[in-house]
Coordinates of C-alpha atoms and ligand atoms in Angstrom, one line a residue:
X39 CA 26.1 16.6 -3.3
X40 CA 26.9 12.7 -4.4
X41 CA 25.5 13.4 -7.8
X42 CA 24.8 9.9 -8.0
X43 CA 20.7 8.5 -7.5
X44 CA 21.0 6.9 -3.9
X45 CA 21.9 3.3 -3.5
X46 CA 19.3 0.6 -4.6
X47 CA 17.8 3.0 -7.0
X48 CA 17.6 2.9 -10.7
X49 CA 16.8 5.6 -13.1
X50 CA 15.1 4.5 -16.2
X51 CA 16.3 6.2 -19.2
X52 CA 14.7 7.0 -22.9
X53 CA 15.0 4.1 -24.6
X54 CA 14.8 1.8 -21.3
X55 CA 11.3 3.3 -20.8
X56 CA 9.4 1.8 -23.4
X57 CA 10.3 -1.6 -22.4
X58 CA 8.4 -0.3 -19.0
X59 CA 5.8 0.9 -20.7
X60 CA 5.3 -1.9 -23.3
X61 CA 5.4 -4.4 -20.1
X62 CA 3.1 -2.3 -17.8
X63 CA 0.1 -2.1 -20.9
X64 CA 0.4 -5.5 -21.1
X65 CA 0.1 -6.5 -17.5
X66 CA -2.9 -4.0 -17.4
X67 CA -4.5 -5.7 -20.2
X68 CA -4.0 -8.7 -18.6
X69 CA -5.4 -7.8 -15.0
X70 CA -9.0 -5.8 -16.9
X71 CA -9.8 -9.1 -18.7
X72 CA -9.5 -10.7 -15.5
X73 CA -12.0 -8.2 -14.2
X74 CA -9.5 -6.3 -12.1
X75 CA -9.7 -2.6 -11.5
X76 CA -7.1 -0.3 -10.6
X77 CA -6.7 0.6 -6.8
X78 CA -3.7 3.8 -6.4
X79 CA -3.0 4.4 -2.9
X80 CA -0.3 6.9 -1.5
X81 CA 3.3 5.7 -1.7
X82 CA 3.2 6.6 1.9
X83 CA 1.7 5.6 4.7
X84 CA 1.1 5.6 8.7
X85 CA 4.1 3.3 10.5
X86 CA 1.5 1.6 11.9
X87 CA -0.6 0.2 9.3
X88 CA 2.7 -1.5 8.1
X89 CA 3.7 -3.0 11.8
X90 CA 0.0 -4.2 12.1
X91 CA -0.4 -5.4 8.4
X92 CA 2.9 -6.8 7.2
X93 CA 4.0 -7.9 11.2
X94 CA 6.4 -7.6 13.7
X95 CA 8.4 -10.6 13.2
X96 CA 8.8 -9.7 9.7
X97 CA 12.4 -8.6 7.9
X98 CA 10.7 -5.9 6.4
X99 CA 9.2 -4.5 9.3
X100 CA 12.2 -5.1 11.4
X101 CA 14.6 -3.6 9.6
X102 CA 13.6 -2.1 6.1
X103 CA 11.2 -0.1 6.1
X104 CA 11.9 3.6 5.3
X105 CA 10.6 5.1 8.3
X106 CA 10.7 9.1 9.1
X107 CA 8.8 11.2 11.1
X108 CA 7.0 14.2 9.4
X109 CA 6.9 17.8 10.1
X110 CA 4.4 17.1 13.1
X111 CA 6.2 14.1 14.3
X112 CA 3.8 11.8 12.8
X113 CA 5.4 8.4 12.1
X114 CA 5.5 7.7 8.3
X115 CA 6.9 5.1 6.0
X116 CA 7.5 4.8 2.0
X117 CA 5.3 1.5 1.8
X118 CA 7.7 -2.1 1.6
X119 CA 4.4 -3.3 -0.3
X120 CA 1.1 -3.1 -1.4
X121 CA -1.3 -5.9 0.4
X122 CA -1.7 -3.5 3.6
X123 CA -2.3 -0.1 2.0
X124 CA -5.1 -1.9 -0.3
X125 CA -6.7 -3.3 2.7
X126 CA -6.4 -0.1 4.7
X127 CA -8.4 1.4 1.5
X128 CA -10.9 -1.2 1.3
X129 CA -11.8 -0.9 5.0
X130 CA -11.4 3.5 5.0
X131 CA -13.5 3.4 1.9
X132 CA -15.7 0.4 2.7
X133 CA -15.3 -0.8 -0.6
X134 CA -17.0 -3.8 0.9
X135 CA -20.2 -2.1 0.8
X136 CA -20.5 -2.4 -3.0
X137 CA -20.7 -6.3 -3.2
X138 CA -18.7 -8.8 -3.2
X139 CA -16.0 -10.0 -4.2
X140 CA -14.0 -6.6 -4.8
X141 CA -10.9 -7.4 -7.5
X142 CA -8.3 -5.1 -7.6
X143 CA -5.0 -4.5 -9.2
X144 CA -2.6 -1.8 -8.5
X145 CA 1.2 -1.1 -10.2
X146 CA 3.9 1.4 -8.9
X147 CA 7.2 1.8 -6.3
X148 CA 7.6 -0.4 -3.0
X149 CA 10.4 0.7 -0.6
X150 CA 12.4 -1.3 0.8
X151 CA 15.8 -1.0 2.8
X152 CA 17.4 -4.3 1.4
X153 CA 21.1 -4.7 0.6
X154 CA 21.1 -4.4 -3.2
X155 CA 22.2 -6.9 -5.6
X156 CA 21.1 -7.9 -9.2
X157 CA 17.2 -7.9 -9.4
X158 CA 17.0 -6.3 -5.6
X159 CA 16.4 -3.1 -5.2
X160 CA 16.0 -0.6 -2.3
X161 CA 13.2 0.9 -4.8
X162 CA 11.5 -1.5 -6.7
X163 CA 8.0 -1.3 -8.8
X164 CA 4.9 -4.2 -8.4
X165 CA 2.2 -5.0 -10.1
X166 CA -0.3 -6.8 -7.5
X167 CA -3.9 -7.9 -7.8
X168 CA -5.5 -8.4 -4.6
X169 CA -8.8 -10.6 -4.2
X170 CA -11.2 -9.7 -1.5
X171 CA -14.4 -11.2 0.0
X172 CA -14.1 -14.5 -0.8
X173 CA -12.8 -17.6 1.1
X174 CA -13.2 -20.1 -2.2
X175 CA -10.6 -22.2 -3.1
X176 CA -11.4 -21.1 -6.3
X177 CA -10.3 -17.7 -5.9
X178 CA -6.8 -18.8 -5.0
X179 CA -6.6 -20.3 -8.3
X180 CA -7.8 -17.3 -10.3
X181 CA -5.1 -15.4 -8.4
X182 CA -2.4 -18.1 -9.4
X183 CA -3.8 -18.7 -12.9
X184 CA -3.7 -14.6 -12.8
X185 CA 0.1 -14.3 -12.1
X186 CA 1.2 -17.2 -14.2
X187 CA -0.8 -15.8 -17.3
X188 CA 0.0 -12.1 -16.9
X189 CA 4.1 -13.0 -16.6
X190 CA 3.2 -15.6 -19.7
X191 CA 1.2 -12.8 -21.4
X192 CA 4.6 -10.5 -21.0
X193 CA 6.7 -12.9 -22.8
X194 CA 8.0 -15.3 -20.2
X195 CA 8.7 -18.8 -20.5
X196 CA 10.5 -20.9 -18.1
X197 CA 8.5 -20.1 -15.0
X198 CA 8.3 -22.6 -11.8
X199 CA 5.4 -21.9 -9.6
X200 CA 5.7 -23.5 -6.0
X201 CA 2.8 -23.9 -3.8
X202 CA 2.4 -24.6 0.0
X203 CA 0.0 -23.8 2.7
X204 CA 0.6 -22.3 5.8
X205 CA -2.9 -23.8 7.8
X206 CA -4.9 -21.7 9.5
X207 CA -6.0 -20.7 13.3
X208 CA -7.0 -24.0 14.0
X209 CA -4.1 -26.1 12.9
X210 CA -1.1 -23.5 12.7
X211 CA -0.3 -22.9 16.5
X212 CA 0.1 -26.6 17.2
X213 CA 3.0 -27.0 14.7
X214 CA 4.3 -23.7 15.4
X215 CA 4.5 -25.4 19.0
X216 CA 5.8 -28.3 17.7
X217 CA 8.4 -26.2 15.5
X218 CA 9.7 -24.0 18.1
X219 CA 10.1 -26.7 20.5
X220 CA 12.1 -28.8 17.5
X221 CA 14.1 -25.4 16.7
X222 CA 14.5 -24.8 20.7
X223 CA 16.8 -28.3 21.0
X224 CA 18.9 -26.4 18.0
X225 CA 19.2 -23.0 19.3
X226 CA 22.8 -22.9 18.7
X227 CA 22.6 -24.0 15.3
X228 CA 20.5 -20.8 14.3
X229 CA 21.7 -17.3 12.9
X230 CA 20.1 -14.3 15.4
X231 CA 17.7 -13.4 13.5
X232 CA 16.2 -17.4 13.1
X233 CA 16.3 -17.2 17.3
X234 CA 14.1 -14.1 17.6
X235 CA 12.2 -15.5 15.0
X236 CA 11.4 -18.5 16.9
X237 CA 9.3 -16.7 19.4
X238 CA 7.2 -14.2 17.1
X239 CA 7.0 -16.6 13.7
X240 CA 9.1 -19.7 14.0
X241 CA 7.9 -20.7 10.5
X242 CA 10.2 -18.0 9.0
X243 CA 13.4 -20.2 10.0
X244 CA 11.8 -22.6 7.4
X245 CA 12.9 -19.9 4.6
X246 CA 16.2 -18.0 5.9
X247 CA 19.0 -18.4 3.8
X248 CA 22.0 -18.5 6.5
X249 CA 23.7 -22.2 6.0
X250 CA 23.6 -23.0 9.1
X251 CA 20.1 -22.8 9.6
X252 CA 18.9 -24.2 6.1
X253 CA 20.8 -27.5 7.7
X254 CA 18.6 -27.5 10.5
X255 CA 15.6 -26.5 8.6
X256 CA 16.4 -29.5 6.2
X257 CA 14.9 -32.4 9.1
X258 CA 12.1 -29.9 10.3
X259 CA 8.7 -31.7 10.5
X260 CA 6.4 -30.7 7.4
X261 CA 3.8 -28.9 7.3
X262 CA 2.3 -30.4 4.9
X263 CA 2.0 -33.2 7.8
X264 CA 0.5 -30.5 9.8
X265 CA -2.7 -29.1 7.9
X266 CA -6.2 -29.7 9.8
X267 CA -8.9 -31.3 7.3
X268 CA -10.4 -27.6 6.4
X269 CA -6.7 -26.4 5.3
X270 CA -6.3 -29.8 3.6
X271 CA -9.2 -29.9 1.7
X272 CA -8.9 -25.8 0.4
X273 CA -5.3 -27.0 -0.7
X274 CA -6.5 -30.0 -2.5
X275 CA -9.1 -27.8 -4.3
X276 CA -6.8 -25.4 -5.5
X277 CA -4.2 -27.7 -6.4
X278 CA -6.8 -29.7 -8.7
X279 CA -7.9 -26.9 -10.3
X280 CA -4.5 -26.1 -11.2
X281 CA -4.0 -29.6 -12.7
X282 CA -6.9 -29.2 -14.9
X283 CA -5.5 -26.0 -16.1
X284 CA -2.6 -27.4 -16.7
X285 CA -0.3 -25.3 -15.0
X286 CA 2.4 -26.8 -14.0
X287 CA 3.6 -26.6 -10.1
X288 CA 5.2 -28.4 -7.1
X289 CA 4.3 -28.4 -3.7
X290 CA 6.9 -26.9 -1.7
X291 CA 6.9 -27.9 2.1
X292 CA 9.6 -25.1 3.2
X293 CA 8.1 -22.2 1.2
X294 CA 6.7 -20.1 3.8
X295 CA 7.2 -16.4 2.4
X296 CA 8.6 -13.3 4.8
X297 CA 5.3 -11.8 5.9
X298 CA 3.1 -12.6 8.7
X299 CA -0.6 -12.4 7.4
X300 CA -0.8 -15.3 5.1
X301 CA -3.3 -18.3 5.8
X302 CA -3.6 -21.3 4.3
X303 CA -2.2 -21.4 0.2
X304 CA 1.0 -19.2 -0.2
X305 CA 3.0 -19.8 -3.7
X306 CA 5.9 -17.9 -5.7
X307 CA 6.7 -17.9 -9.0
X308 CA 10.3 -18.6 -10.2
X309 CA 12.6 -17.5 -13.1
X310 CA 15.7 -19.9 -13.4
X311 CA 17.4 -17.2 -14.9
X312 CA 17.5 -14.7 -12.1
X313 CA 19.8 -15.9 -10.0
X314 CA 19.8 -15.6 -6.4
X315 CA 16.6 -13.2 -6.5
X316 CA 14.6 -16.0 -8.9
X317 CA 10.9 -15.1 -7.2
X318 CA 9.5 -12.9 -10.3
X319 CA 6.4 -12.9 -8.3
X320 CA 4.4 -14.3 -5.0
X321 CA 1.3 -14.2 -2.5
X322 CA -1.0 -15.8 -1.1
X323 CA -4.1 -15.6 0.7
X324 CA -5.0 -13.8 3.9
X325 CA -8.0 -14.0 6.2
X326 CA -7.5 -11.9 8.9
X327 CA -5.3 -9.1 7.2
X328 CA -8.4 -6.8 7.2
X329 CA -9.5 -7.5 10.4
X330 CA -6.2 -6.9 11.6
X331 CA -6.2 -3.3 9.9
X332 CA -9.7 -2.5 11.4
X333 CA -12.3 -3.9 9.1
X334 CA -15.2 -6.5 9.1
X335 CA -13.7 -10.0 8.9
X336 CA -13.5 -10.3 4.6
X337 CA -11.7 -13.3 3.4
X338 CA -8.5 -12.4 0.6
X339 CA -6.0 -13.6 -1.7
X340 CA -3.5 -11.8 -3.7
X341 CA -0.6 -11.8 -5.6
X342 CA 2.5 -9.4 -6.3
X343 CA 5.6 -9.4 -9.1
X344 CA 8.8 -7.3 -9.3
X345 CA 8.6 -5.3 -12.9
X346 CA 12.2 -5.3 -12.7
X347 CA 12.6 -8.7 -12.4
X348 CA 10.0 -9.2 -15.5
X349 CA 12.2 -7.1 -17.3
X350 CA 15.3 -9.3 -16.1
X351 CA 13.9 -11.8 -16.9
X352 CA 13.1 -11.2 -20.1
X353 CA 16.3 -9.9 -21.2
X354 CA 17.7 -13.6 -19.7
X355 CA 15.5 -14.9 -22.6
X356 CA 16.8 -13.0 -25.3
X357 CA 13.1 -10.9 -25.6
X358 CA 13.6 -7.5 -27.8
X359 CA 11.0 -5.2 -26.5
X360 CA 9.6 -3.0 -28.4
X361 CA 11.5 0.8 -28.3
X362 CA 10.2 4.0 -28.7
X363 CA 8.4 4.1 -31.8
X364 CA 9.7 6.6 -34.4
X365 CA 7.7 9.6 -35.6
X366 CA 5.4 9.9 -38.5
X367 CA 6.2 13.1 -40.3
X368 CA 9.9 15.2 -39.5
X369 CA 9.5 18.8 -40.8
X370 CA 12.3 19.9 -42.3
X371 CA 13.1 23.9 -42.6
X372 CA 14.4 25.5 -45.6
X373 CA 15.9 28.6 -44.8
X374 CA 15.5 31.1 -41.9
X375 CA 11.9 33.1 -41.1
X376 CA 9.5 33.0 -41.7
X377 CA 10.0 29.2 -42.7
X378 CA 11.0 28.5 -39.0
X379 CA 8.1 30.2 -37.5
X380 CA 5.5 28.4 -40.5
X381 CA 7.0 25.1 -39.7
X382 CA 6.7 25.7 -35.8
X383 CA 3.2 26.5 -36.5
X384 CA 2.2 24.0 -39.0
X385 CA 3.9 21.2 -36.6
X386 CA 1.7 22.1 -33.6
X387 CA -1.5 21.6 -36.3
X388 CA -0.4 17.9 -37.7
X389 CA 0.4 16.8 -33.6
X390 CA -3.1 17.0 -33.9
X391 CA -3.0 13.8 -35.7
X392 CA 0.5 13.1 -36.2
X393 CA 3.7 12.0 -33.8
X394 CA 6.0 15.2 -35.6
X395 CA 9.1 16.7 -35.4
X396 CA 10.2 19.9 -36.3
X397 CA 14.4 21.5 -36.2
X398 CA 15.0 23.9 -33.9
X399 CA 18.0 25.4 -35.3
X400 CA 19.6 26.2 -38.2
X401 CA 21.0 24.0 -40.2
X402 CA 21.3 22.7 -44.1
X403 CA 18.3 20.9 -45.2
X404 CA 20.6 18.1 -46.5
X405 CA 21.9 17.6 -42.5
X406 CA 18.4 17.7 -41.0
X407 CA 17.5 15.3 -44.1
X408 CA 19.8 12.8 -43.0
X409 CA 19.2 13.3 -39.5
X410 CA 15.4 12.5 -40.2
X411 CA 16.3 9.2 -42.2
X412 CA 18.2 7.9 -39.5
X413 CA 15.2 8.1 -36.9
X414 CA 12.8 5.7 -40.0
X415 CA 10.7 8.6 -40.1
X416 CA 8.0 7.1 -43.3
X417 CA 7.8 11.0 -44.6
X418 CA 9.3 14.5 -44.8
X419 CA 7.4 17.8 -45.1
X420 CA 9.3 20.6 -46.5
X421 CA 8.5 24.2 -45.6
X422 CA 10.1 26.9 -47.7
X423 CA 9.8 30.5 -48.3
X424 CA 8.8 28.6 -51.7
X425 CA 5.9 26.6 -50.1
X426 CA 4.3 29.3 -48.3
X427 CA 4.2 31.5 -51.0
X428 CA 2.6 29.1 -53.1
X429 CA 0.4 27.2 -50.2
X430 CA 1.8 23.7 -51.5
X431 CA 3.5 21.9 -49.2
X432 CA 6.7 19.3 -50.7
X433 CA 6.2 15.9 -49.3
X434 CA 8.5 13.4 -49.2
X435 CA 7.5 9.7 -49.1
X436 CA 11.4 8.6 -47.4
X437 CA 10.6 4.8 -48.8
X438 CA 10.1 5.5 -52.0
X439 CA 12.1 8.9 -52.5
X440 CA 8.9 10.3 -54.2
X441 CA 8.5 13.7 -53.9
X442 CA 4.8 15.4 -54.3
X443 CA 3.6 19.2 -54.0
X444 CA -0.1 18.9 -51.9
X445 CA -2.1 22.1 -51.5
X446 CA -2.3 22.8 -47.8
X447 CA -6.0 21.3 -47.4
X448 CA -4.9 18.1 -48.5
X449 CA -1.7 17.7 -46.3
X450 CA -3.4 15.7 -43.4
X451 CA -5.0 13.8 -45.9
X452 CA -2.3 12.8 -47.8
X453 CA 0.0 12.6 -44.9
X454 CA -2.5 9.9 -43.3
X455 CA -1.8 7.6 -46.4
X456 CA 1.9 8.1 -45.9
X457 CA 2.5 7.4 -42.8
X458 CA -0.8 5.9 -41.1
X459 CA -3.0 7.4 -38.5
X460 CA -1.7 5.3 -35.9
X461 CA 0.8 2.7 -34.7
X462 CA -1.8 0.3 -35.3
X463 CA 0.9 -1.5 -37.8
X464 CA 3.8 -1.2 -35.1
X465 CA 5.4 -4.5 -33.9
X466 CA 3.3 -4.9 -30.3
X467 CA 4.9 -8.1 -29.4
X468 CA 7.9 -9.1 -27.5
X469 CA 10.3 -10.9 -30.1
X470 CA 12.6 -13.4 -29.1
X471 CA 16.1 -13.8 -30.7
X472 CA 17.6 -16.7 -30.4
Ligands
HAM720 P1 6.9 -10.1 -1.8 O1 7.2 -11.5 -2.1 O2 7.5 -9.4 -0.7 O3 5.3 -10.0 -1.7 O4 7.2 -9.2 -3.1 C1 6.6 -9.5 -4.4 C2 7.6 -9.5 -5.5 O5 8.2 -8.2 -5.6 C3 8.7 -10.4 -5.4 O6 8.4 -11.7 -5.8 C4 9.8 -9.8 -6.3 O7 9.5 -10.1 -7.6 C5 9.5 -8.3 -6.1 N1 10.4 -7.7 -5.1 C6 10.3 -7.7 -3.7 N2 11.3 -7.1 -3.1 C7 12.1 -6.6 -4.1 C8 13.3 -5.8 -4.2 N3 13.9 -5.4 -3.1 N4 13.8 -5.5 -5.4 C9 13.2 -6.0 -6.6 N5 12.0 -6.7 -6.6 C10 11.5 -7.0 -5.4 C11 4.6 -8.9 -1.4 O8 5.0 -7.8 -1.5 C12 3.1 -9.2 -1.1 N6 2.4 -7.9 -1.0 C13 2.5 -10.0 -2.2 C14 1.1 -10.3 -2.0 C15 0.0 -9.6 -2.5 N7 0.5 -11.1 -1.1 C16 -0.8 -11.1 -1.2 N8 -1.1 -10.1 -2.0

C-alpha cells in the first residue's frame, strides 16, 4: 500500500472545502437565474458513448481515458467530460419531448489520464451548462455571456475570452482539404501525434503545443478565410451581441479546441495568472453531437470550467474565501455526570436551531473556555450539577463577558438574540486583499 491518493489527484481538506463550497453555491446561483437546471449523470459510462461523442481523433479518446472492463467484460470508462453523457441523457430520457430549448447545468469529477502539472489534474471537477434545441446565434451568446458572468460572479477579474468558429458541414471539409494538403508538403515538420491527426482532424495541428509544429501552424491558411456565408453570418451575430454586452473578446483564428463535435463558434476563457493551463473554462456549440449519440437531429451549445482552476485562479488574485464558519453556541461541561450526559442531551436539542458544540472529555472548564474563544464562538452555555438542579442555564455572551442565568424555556430564545438564527450576517463575499 502507497499510502499516498494516486497521481493527479487531490484531496480537499477541512478548511479547503469551504472555498469549494462557497464557489460551487455561487456558480449554482448563477446557472438557476439563468434558467439552468441541474442534469447528474453517472461518473461512469459505456466506452463507446465517449469514442462516438468526444471522437476518435481526439487526445482524450486516444489516450486518456480511464478505460476498464467490468465484471462482465463490459467496456466502461470514468467520463473525460460531461457534453456526451448529457446528450446520451437527453436522447435515453427524451428530454426533447418536453419542449424546447432544454437548459441544463451539471457540476462534479471528469477523468482524465493527463500528465499532471499545476491546474492539471488526472481528476478534475466541472461545472458545465449545456444548451439544447436551438441553432440561434443567440444561444451561443447566452452560453458565453453564461461562463463570463458565472467566473465574474465567483470573484474573477482578468479574464480573456477568445472566440473562433470551426464552419460547419458545408464549408469545413474544403479547408480541412485544403489544410491537410498544406500540412502534407510539411509532414516532416510535424510531431506524431500532428501526423495522425492530419488524416482524422487536421484542424487539431492548429492547437498542438510541440514547437515544431506551432512554426508550421504559424503560416496555415485561416479559417476565418474559410467560413461559408451561413457560418459567417451566425459568427457575426454572436460576436455583435457580445459587443453590445460589452464583453470584451478577440477572435482567435488558431483556437480550435481538442474535441471533435464542435461546429461553427468554439471560444475559451483565459486567466493570465494560470500559467501554462490558463483555459479556466471553454465550449462551444455542437450540431450533430446528438445525432451522433443516437438521437433526433437537436441543435446545442455549451460550455465547461475547471473548479480547480477557479480556485487557482482566485488565489492568483489575492481572493480570501470565506472558511468554515464558526459555531453559534460551545457547551461547556462543569464537572463529570450527570453534567456530561445533560449537556450531550441539551446539545442535540439546540442543533435544532443552533450550529453547537459540546466537550467530549474531561477537562477544566477554564481549558474548554479558552478552547471555545479561540473558535469566535458569540456565546457559552454552562451546564453544571448547579444548573440542572436549579433548571437555569449560565450563559455567556463571549463579546461582552456578560454572564446571565435563563430558565430552561427561555434558552433558545435568548440564545437566538445572542448569536442569531442564522449566518445571515456572515461575510458571503469573496474579499480581495491587495
Ligand atoms: P474542455 O476544454 O476539455 O471542455 O474542459 C473544460 C475545462 O475543464 C477546461 O477549460 C479546464 O478549465 C478544465 N479542465 C480540463 N481538463 C482538466 C484537467 N486535466 N485538470 C484540471 N482542469 C481541467 C470540455 O470538457 C467540454 N465538455 C466543454 C463543453 C461543454 N463543450 C460544450 N459543452
Amino acid at each position: 500500500m502507497s499510502g499516498k491518493a494516486p497521481r493527479g489527484t487531490q484531496d480537499i481538506l477541512p478548511g479547503a472545502s469551504a472555498a469549494w463550497t462557497w464557489v460551487e453555491s455561487r456558480l449554482r446561483e448563477g446557472l438557476l437565474r439563468y434558467g439552468y437546471r441541474e442534469i447528474r449523470t453517472p461518473v461512469f459510462e459505456h466506452t463507446d458513448l465517449f469514442r462516438r461523442g468526444v471522437g476518435e481523433s481526439t487526445d482524450i479518446v486516444q489516450k486518456e481515458m480511464y478505460t476498464f472492463p467490468d465484471r462482465k467484460g463490459r467496456s466502461l470508462t470514468l467520463r473525460p467530460e460531461g457534453t456526451a453523457p448529457v446528450a446520451r441523457a437527453f436522447v435515453e430520457h427524451k428530454l426533447y419531448a418536453g419542449g424546447r430549448p432544454v437548459k441544463l447545468f451539471y457540476l462534479g469529477p471528469m477523468f482524465r489520464y493527463e500528465r499532471p502539472q499545476a491546474g492539471r489534474y488526472r481528476q478534475h471537477h466541472q461545472v458545465g451548462a449545456e444548451l439544447l434545441g436551438t441553432a440561434a446565434p443567440t444561444a451561443d451568446f447566452e452560453i458565453i455571456a453564461l461562463l463570463v458572468d458565472l467566473l465574474s460572479g465567483a470573484g474573477l477579474d482578468g479574464l480573456a475570452v477568445q472566440v473562433n468558429s470551426v464552419g460547419d458541414a458545408r464549408c469545413r471539409p474544403a479547408f480541412s482539404g485544403e489544410l491537410r494538403a498544406y500540412l502534407l508538403e510539411r509532414v516532416d515538420a510535424l510531431c506524431p501525434d500532428c501526423r495522425r491527426r492530419l488524416e482524422l482532424n487536421p484542424l487539431r495541428v492548429l492547437d498542438c503545443k510541440v514547437p515544431g509544429c506551432r512554426e508550421v501552424a504559424r503560416d496555415i491558411p485561416s479559417i476565418q478565410d474559410h467560413l461559408c456565408p451561413d457560418c459567417r453570418a451566425h459568427q457575426e451575430e454572436v460576436l455583435g451581441l457580445l459587443r453590445d454586452s460589452g464583453i470584451a473578446f478577440r477572435v482567435d483564428d488558431r483556437l480550435v479546441r481538442g474535441l471533435d463535435y464542435y461546429t461553427r463558434t468554439v471560444f475559451e476563457v483565459q486567466h493570465g495568472g494560470l500559467g501554462a493551463q490558463n483555459a479556466v473554462g471553454g465550449g462551444g456549440r455542437y450540431d450533430r453531437l446528438i445525432e451522433d449519440v443516437g438521437g433526433p437531429a437537436t441543435p446545442g451549445v455549451g460550455f465547461s470550467s475547471g473548479i480547480e482552476r477557479i480556485l487557482l485562479a482566485l488565489e492568483t488574485e489575492g481572493a480570501v474565501l470565506p472558511g468554515d464558519p464558526p459555531p453559534q453556541v460551545a457547551l461547556v461541561v462543569a464537572g463529570e455526570d450527570p453534567a456530561r450526559r445533560a449537556a450531550h442531551v441539551l446539545a442535540r436539542r439546540l442543533r435544532r436551531r443552533f450550529a453547537a458544540e459540546v466537550e467530549f472529555d474531561p477537562r477544566s472548564v477554564g481549558a474548554q473556555m479558552r478552547a471555545a474563544n479561540r473558535t469566535g464562538v458569540p456565546v457559552v452555555v454552562v451546564v453544571g450539577d448547579e444548573e440542572i438542579a436549579s433548571g437555569k442555564w449560565t450563559v455567556k455572551d463571549m463579546r461582552t463577558g456578560h454572564q446571565s442565568t435563563v430558565p430552561d424555556a427561555e434558552l433558545e430564545a435568548h440564545l437566538a438574540r445572542l448569536a442569531g438564527r442564522g449566518d445571515a450576517d456572515a461575510d458571503t463575499d469573496a474579499r480581495k486583499d491587495r
